[in-house]
PDB file of C-alpha atoms in Angstrom:
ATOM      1  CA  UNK Y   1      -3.467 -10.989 -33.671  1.00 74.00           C
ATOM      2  CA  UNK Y   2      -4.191 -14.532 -34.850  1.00 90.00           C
ATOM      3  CA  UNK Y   3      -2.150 -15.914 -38.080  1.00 96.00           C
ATOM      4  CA  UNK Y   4      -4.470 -16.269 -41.107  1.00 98.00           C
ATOM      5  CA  UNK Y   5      -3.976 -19.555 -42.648  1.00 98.00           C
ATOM      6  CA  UNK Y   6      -5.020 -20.787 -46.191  1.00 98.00           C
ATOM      7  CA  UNK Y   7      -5.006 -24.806 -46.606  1.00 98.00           C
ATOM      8  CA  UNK Y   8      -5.747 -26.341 -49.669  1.00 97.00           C
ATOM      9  CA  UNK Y   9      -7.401 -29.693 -50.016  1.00 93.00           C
ATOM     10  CA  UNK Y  10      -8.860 -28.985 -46.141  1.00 91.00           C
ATOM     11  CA  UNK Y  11     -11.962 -30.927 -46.203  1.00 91.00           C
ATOM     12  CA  UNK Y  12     -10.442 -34.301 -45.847  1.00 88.00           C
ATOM     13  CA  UNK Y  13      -7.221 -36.710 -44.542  1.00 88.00           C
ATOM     14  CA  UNK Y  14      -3.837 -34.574 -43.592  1.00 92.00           C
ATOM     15  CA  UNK Y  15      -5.632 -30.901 -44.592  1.00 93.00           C
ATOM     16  CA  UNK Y  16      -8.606 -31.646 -42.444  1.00 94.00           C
ATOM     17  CA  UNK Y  17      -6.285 -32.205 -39.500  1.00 94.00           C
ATOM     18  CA  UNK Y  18      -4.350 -29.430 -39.746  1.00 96.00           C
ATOM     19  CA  UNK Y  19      -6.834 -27.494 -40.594  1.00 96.00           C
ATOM     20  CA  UNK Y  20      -9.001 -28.516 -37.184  1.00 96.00           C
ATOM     21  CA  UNK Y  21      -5.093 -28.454 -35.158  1.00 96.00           C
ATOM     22  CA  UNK Y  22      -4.450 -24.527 -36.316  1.00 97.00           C
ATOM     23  CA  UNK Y  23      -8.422 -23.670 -35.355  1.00 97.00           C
ATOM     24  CA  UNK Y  24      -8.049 -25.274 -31.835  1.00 96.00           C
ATOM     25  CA  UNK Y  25      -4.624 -23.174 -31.363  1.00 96.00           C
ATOM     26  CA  UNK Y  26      -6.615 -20.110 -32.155  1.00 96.00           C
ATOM     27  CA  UNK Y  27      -5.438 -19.520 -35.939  1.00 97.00           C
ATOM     28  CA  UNK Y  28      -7.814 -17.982 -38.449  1.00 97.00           C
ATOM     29  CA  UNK Y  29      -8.425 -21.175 -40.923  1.00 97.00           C
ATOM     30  CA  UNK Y  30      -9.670 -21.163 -44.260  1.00 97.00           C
ATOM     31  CA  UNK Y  31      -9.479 -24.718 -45.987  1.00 96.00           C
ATOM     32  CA  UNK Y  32     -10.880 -25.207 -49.621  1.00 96.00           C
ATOM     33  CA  UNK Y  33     -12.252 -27.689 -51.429  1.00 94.00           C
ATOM     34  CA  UNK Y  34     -13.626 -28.298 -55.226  1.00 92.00           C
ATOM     35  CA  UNK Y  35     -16.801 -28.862 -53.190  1.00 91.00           C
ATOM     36  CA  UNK Y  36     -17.243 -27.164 -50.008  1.00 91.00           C
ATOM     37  CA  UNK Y  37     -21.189 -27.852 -50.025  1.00 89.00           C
ATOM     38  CA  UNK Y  38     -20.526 -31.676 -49.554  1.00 89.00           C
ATOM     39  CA  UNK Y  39     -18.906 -30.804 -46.469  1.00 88.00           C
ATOM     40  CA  UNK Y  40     -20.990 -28.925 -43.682  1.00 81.00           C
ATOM     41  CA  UNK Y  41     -19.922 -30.165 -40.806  1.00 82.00           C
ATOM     42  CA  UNK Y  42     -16.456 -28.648 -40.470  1.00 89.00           C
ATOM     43  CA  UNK Y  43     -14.404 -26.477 -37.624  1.00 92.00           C
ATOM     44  CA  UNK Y  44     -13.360 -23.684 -40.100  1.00 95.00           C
ATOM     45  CA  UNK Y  45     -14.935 -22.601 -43.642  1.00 94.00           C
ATOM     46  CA  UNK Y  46     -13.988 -23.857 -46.669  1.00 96.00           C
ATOM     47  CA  UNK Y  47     -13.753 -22.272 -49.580  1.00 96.00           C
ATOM     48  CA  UNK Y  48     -14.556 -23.537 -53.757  1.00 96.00           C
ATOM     49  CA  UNK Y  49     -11.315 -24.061 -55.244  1.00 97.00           C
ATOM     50  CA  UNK Y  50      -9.384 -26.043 -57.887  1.00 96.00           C
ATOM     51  CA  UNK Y  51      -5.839 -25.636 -58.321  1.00 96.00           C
ATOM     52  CA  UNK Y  52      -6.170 -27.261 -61.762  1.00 95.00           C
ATOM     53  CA  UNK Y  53      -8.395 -23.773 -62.207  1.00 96.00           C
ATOM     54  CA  UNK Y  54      -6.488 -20.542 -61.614  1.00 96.00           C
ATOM     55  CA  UNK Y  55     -10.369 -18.397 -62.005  1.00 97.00           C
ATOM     56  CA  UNK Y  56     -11.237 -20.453 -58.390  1.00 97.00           C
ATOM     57  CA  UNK Y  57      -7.295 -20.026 -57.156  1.00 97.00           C
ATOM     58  CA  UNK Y  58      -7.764 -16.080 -57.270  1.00 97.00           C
ATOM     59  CA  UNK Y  59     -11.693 -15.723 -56.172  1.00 97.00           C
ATOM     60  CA  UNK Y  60     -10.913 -17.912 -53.082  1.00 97.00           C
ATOM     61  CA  UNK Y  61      -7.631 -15.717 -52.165  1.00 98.00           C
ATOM     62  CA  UNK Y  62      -9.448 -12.512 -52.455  1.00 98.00           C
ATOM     63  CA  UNK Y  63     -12.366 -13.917 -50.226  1.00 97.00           C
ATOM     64  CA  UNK Y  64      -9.356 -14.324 -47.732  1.00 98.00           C
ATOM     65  CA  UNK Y  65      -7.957 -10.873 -48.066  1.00 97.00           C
ATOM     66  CA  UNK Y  66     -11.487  -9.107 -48.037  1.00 97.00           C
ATOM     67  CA  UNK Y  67     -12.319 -10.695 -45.027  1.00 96.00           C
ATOM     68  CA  UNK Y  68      -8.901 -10.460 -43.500  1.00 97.00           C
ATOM     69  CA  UNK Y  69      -7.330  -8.285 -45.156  1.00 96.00           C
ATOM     70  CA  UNK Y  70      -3.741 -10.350 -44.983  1.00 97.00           C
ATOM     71  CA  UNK Y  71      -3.012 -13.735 -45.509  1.00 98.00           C
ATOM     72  CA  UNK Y  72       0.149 -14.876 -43.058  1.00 98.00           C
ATOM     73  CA  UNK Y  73       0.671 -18.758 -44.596  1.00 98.00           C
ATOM     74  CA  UNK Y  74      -0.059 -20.692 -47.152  1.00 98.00           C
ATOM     75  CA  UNK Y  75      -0.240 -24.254 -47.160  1.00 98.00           C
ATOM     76  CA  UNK Y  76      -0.015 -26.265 -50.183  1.00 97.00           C
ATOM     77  CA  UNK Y  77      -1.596 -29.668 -49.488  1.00 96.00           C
ATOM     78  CA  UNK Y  78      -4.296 -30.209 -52.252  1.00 94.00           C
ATOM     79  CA  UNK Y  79      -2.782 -33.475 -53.738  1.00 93.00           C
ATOM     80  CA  UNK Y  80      -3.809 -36.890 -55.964  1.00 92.00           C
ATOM     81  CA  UNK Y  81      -2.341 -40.205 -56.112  1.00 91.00           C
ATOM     82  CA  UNK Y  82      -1.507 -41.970 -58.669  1.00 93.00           C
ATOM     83  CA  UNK Y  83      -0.464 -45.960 -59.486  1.00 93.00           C
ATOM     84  CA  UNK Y  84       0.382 -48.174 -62.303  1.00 94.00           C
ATOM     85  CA  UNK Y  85       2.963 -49.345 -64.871  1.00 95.00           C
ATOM     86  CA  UNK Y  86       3.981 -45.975 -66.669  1.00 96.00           C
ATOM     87  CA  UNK Y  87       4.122 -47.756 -69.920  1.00 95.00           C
ATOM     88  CA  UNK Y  88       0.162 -48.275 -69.278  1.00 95.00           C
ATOM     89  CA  UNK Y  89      -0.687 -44.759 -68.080  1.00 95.00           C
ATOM     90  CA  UNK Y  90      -2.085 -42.851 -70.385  1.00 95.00           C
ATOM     91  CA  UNK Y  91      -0.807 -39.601 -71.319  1.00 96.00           C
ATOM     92  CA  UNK Y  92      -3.724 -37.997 -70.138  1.00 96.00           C
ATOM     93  CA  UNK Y  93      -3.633 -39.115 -66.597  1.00 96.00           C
ATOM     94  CA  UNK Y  94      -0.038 -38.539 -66.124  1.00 97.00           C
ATOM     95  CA  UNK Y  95      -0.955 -34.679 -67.157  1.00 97.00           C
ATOM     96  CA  UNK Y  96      -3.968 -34.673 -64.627  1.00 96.00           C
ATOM     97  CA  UNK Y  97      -1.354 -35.956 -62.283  1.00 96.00           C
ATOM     98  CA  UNK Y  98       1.366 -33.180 -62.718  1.00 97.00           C
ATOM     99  CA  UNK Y  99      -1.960 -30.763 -62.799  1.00 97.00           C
ATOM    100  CA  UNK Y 100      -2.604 -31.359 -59.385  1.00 96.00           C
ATOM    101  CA  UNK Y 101       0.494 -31.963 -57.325  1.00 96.00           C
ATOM    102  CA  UNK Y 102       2.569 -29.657 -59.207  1.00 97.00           C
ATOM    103  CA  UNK Y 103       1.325 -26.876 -61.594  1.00 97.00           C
ATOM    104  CA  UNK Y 104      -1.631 -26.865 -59.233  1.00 97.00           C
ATOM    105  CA  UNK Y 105       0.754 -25.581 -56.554  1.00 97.00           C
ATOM    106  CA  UNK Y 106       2.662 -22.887 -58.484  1.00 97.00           C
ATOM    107  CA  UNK Y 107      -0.458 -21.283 -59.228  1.00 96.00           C
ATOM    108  CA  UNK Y 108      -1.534 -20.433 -56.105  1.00 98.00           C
ATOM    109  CA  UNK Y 109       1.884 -19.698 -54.669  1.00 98.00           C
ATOM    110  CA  UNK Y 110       1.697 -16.990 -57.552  1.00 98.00           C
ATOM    111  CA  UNK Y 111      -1.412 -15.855 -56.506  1.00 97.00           C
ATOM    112  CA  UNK Y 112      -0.810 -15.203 -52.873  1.00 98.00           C
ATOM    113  CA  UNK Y 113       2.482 -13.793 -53.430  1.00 98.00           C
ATOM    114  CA  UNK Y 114       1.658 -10.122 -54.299  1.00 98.00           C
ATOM    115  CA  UNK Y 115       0.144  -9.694 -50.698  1.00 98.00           C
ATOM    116  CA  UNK Y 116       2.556 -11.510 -49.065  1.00 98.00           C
ATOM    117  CA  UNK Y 117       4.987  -9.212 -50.703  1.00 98.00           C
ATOM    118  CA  UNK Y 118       2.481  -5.959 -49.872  1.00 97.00           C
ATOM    119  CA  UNK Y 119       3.060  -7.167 -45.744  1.00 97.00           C
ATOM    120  CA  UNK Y 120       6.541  -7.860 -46.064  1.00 97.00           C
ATOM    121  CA  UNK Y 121       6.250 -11.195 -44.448  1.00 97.00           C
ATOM    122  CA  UNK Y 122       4.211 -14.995 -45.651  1.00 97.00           C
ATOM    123  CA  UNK Y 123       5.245 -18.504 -44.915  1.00 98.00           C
ATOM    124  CA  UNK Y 124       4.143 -20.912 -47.773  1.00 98.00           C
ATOM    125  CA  UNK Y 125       4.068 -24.796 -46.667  1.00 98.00           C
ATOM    126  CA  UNK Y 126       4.321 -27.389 -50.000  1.00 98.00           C
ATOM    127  CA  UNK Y 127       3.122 -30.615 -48.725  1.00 96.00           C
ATOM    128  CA  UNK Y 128       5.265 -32.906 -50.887  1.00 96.00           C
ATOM    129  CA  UNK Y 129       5.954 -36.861 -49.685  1.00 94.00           C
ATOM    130  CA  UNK Y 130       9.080 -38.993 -48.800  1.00 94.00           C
ATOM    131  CA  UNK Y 131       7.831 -40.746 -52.556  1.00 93.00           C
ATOM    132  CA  UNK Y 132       9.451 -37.484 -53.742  1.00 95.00           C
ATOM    133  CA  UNK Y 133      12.785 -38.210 -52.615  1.00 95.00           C
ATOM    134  CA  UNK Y 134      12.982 -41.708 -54.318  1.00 95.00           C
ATOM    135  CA  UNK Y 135      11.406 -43.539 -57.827  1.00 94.00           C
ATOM    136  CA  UNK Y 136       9.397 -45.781 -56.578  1.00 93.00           C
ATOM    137  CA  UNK Y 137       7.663 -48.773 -58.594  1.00 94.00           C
ATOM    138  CA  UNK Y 138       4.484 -48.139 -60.121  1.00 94.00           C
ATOM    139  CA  UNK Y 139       4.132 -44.661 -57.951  1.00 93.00           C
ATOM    140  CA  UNK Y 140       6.897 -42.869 -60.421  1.00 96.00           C
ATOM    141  CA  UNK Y 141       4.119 -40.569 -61.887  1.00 97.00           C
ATOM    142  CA  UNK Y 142       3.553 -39.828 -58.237  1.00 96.00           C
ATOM    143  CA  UNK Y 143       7.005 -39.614 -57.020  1.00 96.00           C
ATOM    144  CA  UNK Y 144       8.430 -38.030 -60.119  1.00 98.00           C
ATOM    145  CA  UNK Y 145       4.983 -34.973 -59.216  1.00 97.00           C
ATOM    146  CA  UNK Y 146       6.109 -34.405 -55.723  1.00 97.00           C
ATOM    147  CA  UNK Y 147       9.891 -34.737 -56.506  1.00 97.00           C
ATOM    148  CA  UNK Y 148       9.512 -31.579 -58.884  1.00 97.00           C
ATOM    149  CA  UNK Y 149       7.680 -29.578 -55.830  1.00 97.00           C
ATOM    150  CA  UNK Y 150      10.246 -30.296 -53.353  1.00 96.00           C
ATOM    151  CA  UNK Y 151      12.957 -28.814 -55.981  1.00 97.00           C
ATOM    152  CA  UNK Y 152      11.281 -26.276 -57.031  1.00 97.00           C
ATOM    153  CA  UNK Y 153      11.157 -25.118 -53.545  1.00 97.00           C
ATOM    154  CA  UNK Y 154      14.581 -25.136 -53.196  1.00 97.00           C
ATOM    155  CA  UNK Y 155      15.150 -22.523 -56.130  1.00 97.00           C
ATOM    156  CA  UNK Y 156      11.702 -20.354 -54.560  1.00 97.00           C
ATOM    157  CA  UNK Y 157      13.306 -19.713 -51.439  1.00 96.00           C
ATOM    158  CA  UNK Y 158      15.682 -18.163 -52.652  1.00 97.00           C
ATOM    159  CA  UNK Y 159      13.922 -15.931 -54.872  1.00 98.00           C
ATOM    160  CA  UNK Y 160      11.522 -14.935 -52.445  1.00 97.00           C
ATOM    161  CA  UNK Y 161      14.246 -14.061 -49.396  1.00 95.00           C
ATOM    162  CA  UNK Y 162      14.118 -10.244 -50.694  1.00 96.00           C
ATOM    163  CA  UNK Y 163      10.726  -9.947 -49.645  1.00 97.00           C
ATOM    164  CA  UNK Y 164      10.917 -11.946 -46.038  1.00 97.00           C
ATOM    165  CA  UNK Y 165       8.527 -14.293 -47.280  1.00 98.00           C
ATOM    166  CA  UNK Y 166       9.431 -18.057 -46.127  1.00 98.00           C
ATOM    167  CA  UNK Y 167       8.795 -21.115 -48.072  1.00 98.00           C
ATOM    168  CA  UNK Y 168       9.317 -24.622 -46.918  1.00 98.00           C
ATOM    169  CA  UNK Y 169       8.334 -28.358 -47.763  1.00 96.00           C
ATOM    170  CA  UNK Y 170       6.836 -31.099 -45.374  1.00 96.00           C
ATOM    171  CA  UNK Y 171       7.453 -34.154 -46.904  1.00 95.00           C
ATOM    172  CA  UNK Y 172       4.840 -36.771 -45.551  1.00 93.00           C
ATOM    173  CA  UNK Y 173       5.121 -40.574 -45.181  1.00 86.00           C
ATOM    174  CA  UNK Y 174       2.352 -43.259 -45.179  1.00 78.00           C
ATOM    175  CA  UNK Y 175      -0.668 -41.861 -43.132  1.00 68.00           C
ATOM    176  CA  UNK Y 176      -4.224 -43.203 -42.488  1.00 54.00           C
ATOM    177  CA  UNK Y 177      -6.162 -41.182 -45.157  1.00 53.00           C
ATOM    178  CA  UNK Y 178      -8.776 -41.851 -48.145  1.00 56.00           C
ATOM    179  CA  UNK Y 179      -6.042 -40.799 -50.664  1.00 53.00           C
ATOM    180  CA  UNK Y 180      -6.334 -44.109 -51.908  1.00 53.00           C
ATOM    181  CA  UNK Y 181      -9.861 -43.739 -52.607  1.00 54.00           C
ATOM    182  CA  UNK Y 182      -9.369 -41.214 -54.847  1.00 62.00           C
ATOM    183  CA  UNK Y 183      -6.057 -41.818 -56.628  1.00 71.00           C
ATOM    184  CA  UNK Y 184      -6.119 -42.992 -60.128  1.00 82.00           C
ATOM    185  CA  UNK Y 185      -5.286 -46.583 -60.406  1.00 82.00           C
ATOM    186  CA  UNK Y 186      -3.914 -47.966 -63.567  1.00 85.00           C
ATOM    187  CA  UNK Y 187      -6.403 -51.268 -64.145  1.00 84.00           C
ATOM    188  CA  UNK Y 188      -4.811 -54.261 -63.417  1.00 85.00           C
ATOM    189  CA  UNK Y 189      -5.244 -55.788 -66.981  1.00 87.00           C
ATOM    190  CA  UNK Y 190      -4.828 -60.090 -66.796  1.00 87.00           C
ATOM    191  CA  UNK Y 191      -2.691 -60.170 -70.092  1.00 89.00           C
ATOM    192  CA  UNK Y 192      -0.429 -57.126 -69.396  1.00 92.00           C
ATOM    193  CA  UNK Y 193       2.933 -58.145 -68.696  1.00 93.00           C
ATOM    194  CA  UNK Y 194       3.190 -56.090 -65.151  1.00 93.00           C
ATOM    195  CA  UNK Y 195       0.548 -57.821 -63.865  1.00 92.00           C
ATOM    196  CA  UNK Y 196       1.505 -60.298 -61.258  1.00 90.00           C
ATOM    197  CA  UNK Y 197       4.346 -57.525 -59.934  1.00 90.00           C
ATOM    198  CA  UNK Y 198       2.043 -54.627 -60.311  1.00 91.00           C
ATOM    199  CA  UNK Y 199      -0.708 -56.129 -58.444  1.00 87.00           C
ATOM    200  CA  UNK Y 200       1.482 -57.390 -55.290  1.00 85.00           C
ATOM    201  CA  UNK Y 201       2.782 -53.415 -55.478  1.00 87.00           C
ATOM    202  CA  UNK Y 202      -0.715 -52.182 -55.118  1.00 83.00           C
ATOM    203  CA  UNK Y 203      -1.684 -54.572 -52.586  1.00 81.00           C
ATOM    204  CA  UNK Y 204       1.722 -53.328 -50.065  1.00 82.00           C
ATOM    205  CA  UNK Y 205       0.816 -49.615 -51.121  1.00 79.00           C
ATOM    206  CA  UNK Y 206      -2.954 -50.158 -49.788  1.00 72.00           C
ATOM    207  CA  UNK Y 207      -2.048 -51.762 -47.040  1.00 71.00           C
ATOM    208  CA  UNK Y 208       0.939 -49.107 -45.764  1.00 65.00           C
ATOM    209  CA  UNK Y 209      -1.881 -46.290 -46.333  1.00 62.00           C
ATOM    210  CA  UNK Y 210      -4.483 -48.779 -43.745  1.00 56.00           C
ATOM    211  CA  UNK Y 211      -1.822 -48.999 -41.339  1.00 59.00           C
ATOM    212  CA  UNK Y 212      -0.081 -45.869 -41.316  1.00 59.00           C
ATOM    213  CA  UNK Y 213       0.307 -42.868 -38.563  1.00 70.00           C
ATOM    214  CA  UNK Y 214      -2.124 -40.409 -37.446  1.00 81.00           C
ATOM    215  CA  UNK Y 215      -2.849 -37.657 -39.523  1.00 84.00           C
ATOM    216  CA  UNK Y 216      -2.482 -35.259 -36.201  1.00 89.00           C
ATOM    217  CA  UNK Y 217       1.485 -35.433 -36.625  1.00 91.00           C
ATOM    218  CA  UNK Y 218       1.370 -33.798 -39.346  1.00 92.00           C
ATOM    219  CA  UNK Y 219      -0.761 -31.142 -37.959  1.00 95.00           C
ATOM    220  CA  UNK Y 220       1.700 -31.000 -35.273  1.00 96.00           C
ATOM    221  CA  UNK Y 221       4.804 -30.614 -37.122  1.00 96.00           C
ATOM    222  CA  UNK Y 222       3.332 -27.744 -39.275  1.00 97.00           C
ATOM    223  CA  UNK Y 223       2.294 -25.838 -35.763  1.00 97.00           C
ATOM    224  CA  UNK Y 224       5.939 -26.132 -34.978  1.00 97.00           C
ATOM    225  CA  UNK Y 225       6.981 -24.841 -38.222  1.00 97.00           C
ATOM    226  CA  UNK Y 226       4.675 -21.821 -38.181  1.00 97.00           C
ATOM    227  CA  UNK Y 227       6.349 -20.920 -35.055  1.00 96.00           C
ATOM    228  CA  UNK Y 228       9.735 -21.152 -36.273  1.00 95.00           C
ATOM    229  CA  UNK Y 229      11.488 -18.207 -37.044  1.00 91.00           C
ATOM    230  CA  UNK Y 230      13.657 -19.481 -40.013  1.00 93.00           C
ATOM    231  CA  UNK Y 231      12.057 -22.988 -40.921  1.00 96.00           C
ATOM    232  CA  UNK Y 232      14.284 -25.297 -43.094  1.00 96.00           C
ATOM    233  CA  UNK Y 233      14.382 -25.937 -46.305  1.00 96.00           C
ATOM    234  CA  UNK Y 234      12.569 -30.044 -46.000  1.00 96.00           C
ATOM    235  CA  UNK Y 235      10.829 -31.474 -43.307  1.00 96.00           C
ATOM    236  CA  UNK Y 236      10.099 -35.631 -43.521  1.00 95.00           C
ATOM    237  CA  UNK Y 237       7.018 -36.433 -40.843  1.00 93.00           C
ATOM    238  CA  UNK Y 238       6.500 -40.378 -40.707  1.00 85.00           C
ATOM    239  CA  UNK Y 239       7.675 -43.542 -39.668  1.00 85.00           C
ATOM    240  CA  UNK Y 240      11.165 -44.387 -38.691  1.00 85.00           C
ATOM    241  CA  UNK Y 241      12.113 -46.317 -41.781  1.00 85.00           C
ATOM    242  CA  UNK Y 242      10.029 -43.985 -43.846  1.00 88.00           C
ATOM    243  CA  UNK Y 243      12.375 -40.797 -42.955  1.00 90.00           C
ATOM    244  CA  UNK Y 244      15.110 -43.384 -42.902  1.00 91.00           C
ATOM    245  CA  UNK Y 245      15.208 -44.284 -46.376  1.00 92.00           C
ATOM    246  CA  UNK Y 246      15.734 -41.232 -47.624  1.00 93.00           C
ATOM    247  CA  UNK Y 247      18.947 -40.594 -45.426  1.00 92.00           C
ATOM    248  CA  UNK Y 248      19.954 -44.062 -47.299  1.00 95.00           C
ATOM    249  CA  UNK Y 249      19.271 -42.852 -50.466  1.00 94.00           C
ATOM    250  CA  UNK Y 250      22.312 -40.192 -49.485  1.00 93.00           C
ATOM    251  CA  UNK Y 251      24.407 -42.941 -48.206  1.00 96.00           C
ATOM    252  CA  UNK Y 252      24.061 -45.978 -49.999  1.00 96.00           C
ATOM    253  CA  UNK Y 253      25.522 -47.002 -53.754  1.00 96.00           C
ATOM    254  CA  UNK Y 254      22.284 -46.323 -56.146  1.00 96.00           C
ATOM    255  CA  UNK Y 255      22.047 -50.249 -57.047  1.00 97.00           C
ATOM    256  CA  UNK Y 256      22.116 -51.210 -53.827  1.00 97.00           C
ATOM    257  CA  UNK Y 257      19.415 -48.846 -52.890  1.00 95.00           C
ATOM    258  CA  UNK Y 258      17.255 -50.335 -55.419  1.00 95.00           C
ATOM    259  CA  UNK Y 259      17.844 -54.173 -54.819  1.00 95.00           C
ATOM    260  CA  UNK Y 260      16.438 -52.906 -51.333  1.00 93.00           C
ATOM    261  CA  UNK Y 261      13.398 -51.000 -52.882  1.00 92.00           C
ATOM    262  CA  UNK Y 262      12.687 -54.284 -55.309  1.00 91.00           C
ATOM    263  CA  UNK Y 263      13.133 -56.764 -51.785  1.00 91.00           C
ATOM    264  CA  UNK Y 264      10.552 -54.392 -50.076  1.00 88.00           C
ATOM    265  CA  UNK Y 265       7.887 -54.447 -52.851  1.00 85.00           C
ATOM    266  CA  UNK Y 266       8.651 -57.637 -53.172  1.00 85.00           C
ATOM    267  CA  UNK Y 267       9.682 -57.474 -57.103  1.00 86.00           C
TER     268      UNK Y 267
END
């Protein structure tokens, strides 16, 4: 019997590909979107949903179940970006930000959980990033977001070993995607102090998202960890340097770590 699979944030970028990966293997895909109409020509339906909304999290998980009637993984991938001095981010963004790549997340773990828990068995994916392992200049919003998901994680698991349900992160790197389309972007204001360093940081960021890997390796390392009995607790899916920061992070003094960060943006 094929897997069901839920994927949030599958009508573009990393979900997309997974998405299309799992179909072509011969798993039963659902993706979602906030709005599955502008998207008709996909491999696998999509469904309305907002995680920022917890009315769309539950309609779109029952729509799984009724059709299905079980729901064998979850993955968490809905996500937005985020950029700027945090002195100039307002309040309100840094929220929205939090909204999306972290509450977002919890609520529809919580939702799926109960019939997970009814079959005795669920794997739920958080797609986090390797931003989440480090602060990073003008992406700490961002990297503070996914940082939180990866650790919460770690405390989940463990919680959720009672009912054989599995829960793991895959922490992406750079990939070729529109995320930077539609990440908020603190404006690049002429008199603000962060200017000059702020705007070389956004140009580098741009540019590593133009130039990074194909989205399909992420697809392919979340095949692998579907079929794994007892997945680990983080997964890093990128470049060599990428994954090899973070072992650095482990290693290295923390000042030295950040002259390196400041020489690589360039600060």
């Amino acid at each position: 019997m094929s897997k069901v699979v839920l994927i949030t944030g599958g009508s573009s970028g990393i979900g997309k590909s997974i998405g299309e990966f799992l179909h072509i293997k011969g798993y039963k895909v659902y993706g979602t979107s906030r709005n599955p109409d502008n998207y008709t020509n996909t491999m696998f339906p999509l469904l309305a949903l907002d995680v920022k909304n917890l009315d769309t999290v539950k309609n779109a998980i029952a729509a799984v179940i009724k059709n299905e009637d079980r729901l064998d993984v979850l993955i968490n991938n809905a996500g937005a970006g985020i950029t700027g001095p945090i002195e100039e981010i307002p309040e309100a963004e840094i929220k929205a930000n939090f909204d999306t790549n972290f509450f977002g997340p919890i609520n529809v773990i919580k939702s799926v959980l109960p019939q997970m828990r009814k079959q005795n068995s669920g794997l739920i994916i958080n797609i986090t990033s390797i931003a989440g392992y480090m602060g990073l200049p003008y992406r700490g919003v961002y990297s503070a977001s996914k940082g939180a998901l990866e650790i919460l994680t770690e405390a989940f698991r463990m919680e959720l070993k009672p009912f054989n349900i599995e829960m793991t992160n895959v922490a992406p790197g750079d990939f070729a995607t529109n995320i930077a389309a539609g990440r908020y972007h603190a404006p690049l204001k002429e008199q603000s102090p962060y200017n000059k360093s702020y705007g070389k940081t956004l140009e580098l960021m741009n540019a590593h998202v133009d130039e990074g890997s194909d989205p399909k390796l992420m697809a392919k390392a979340v095949y692998k960890i579907i079929n794994t009995e007892k997945p680990k607790i983080h997964y890093k899916v990128g470049e060599f340097m990428q994954k090899f920061s973070v072992a650095l992070k482990r290693i290295l003094p923390d000042k030295v770590y950040e002259k390196l960060l400041m020489n690589h943006y360039k600060l």
